[in-house]
Short mmCIF file of C-alpha atoms in Angstrom, two decimals:
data_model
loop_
_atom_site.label_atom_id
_atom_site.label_comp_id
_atom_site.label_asym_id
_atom_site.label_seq_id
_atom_site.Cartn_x
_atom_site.Cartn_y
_atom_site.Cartn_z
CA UNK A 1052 52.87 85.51 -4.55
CA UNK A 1053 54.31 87.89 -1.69
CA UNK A 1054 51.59 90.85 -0.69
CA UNK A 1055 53.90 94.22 -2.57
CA UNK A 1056 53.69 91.82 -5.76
CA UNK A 1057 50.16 91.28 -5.60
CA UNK A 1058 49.63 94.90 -5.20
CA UNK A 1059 51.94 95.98 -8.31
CA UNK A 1060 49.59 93.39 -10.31
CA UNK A 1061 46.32 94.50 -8.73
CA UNK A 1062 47.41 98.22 -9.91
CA UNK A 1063 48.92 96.90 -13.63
CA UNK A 1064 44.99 94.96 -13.84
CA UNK A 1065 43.37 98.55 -13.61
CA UNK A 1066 45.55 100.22 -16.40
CA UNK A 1067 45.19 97.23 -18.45
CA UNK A 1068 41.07 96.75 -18.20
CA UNK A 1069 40.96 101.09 -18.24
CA UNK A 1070 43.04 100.80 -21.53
CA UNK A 1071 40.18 101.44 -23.75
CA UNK A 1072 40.17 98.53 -26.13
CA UNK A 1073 37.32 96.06 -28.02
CA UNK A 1074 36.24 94.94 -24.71
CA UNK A 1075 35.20 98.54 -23.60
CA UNK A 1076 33.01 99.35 -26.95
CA UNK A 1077 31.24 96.02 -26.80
CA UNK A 1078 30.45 96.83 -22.70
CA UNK A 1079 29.40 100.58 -23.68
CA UNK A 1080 27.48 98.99 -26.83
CA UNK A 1081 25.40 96.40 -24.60
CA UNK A 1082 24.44 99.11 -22.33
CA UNK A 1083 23.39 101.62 -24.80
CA UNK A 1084 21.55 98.30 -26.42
CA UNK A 1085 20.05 96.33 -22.84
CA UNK A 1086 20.70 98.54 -19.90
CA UNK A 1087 23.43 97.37 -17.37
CA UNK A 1088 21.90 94.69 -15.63
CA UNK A 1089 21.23 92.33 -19.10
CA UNK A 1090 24.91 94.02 -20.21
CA UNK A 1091 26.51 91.11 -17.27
CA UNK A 1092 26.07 88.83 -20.19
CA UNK A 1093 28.69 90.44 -22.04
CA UNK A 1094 30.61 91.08 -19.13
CA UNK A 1095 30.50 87.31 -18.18
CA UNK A 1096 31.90 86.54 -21.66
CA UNK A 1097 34.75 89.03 -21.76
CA UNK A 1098 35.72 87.23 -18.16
CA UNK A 1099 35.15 84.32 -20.13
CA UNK A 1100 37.44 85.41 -22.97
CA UNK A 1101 40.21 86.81 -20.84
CA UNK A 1102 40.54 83.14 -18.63
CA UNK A 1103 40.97 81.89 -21.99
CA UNK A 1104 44.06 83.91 -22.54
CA UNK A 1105 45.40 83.83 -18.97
CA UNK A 1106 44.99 79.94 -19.76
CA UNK A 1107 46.85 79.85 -23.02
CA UNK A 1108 49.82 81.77 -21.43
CA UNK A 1109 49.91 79.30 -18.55
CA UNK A 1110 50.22 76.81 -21.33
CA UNK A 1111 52.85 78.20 -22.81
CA UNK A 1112 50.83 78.78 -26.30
CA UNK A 1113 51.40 82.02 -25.88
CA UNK A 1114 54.71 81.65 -27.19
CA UNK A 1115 53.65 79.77 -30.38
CA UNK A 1116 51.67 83.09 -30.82
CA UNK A 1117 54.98 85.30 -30.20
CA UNK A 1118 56.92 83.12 -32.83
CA UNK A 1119 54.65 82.09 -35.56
CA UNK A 1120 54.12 84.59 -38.03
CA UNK A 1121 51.07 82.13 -39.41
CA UNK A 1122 49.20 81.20 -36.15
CA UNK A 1123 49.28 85.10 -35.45
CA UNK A 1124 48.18 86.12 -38.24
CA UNK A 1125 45.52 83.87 -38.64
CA UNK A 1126 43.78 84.43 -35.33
CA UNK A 1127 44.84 88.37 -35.62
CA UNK A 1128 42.27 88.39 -38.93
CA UNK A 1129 39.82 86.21 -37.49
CA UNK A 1130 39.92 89.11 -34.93
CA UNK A 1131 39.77 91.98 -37.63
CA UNK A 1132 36.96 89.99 -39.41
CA UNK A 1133 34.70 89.54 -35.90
CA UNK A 1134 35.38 92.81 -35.02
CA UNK A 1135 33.98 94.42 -38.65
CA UNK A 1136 31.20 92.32 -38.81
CA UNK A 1137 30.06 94.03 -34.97
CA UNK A 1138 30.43 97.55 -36.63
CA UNK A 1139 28.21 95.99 -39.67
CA UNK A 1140 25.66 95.10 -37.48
CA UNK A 1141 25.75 98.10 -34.81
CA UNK A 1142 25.66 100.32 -38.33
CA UNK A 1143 22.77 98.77 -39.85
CA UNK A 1144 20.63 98.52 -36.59
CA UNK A 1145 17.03 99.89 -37.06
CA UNK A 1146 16.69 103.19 -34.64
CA UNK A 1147 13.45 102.62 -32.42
CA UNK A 1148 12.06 104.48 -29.76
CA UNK A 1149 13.63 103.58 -26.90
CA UNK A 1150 11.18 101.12 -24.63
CA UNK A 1151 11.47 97.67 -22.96
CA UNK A 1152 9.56 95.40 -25.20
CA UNK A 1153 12.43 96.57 -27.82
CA UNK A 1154 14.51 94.24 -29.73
CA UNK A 1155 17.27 94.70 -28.19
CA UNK A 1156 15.67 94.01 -24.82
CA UNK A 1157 14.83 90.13 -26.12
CA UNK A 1158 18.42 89.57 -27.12
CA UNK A 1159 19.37 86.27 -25.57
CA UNK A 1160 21.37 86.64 -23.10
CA UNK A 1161 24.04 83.42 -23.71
CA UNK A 1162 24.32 84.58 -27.41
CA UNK A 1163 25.60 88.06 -25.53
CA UNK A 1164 28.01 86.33 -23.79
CA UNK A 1165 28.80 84.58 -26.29
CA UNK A 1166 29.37 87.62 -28.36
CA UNK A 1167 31.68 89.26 -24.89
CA UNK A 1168 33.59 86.07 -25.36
CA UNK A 1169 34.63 85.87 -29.13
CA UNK A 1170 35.84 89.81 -28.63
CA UNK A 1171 38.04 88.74 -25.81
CA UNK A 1172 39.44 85.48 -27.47
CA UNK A 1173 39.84 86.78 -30.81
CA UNK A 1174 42.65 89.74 -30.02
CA UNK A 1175 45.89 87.28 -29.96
CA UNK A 1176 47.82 90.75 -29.06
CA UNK A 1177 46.07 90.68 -25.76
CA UNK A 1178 47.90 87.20 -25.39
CA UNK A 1179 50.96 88.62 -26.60
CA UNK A 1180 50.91 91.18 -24.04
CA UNK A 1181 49.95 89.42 -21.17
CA UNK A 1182 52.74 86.96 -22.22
CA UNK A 1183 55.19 89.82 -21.92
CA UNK A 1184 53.99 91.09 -18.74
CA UNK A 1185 52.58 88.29 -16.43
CA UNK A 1186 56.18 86.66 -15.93
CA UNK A 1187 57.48 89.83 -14.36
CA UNK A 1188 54.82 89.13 -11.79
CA UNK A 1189 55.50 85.24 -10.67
CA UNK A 1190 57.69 83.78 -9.07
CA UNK A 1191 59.68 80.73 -10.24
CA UNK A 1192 60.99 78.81 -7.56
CA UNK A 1193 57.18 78.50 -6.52
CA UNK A 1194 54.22 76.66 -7.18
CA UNK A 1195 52.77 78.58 -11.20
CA UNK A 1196 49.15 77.20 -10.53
CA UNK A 1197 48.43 79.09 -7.73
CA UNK A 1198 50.09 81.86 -8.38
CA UNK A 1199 48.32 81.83 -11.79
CA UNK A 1200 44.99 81.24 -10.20
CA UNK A 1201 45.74 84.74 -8.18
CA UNK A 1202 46.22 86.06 -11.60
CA UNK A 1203 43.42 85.44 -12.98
CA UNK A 1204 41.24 85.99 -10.15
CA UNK A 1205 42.71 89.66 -9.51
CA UNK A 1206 42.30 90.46 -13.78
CA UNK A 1207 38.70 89.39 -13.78
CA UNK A 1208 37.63 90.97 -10.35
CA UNK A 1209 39.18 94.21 -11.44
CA UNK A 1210 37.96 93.61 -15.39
CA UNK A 1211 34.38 93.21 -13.85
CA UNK A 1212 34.42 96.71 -12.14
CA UNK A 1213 35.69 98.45 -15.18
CA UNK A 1214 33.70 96.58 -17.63
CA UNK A 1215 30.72 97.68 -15.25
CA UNK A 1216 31.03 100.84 -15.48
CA UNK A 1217 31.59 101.23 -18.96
CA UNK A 1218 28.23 99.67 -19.06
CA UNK A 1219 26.83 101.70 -16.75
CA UNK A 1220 27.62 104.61 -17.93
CA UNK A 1221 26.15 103.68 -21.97
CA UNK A 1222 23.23 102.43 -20.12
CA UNK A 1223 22.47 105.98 -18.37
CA UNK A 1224 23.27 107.68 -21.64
CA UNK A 1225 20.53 105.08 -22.99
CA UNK A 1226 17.96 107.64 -21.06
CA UNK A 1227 18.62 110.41 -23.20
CA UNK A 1228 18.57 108.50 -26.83
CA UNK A 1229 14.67 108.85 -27.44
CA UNK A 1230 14.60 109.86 -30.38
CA UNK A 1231 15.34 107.34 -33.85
CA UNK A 1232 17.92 110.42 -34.89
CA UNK A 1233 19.80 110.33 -31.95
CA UNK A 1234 20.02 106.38 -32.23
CA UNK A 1235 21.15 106.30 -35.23
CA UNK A 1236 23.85 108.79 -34.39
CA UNK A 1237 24.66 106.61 -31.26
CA UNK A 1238 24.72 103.18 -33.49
CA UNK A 1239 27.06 104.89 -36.11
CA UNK A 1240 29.52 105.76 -33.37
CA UNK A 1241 29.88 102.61 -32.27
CA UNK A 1242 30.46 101.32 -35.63
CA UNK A 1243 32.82 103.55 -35.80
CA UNK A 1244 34.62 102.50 -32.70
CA UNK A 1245 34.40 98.91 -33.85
CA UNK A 1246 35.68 99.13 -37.54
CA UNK A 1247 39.16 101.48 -35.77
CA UNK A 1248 39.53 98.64 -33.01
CA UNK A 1249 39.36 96.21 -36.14
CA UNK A 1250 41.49 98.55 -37.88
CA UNK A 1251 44.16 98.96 -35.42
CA UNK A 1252 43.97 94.89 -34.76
CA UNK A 1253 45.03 95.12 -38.46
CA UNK A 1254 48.07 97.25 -38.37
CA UNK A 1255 49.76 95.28 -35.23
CA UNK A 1256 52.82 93.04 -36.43
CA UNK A 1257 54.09 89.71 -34.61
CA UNK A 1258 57.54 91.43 -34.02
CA UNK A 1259 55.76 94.73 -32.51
CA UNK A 1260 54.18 92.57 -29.53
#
């Protein structure tokens, strides 16, 4: 991969990971929840999540996703179904003043990653997309694996920054939720944001990726 190429991709990686998406509402809702530095739980499994689909292009699955109506739609409503159940359980979580012997604070961290991971894995448009775009960015005549390997080191550098501060950012708003009114408020936004990323998930077609 020639050095201007690289540089179109490393710019395309920051307006893809600034795209506000699932993987930005489950960062801001495991800062709000654990601060930033237990949040690089979730941020390891949204890296996780995204090498998944950078692998599954490589492998030329993506395709099978672009052309079957059925394996699309099955893993877009596995998608819509993980992504509702999130807002379920952001909506129903117990306000509490804010301290850090909370819950939240003993959450395990693998289960958080794997939590970052299934919201990364489950969004088959993501793969969609990245099918469409990644081939503009390689080169042919020349070895894929490395080239893919560049890829996927440049989206989950640049994913890890953005995902960071999202994080960062919920977990100094985390300061000024004290009160179990201003929690709930918080945990009903998120909801929100999770049952209109599962509702947009919804409305995307095979033939609109």
């Amino acid at each position: 991969m020639s050095w201007h190429v690289w540089l179109a991709f490393f710019g395309a990686s920051w307006v893809i990971s600034l795209s506000p998406g699932a993987g930005a509402i489950a960062s801001m809702s495991s800062g709000l929840a654990v601060g930033l530095r237990r949040g690089y739980w979730n941020i390891l499994g949204l890296q996780l999540g995204l090498l998944l689909q950078i692998g599954i292009v490589a492998a030329g699955v993506g395709a099978i996703l672009a052309n079957s109506t059925a394996a699309f739609s099955i893993i877009k409503w596995l998608g819509v179904a993980y992504l509702v159940y999130l807002g379920v359980r952001q909506w129903r979580s117990a306000p509490s003043e804010v301290t850090t012997d909370s819950e939240a604070a003993r959450r395990s961290g693998p289960m958080m990653m794997v939590r970052g991971f299934l919201v990364n894995a489950s969004n088959p448009k993501a793969v969609v997309f990245m099918l469409a775009v990644l081939p503009q960015f390689l080169d042919p005549n020349a070895p894929l694996v490395p080239q893919y390997l560049i890829i996927a080191a440049t989206m989950c550098a640049v994913d890890v920054v953005v995902m960071t501060g999202y994080t960062g950012l919920a977990a100094r708003v985390l300061r000024l939720m004290r009160s179990p009114k201003q929690q709930r408020t918080t945990n009903r936004v998120f909801a929100g944001l999770f049952f209109g990323a599962a509702g947009f998930l919804s409305s995307i077609g095979r033939a609109a990726a």
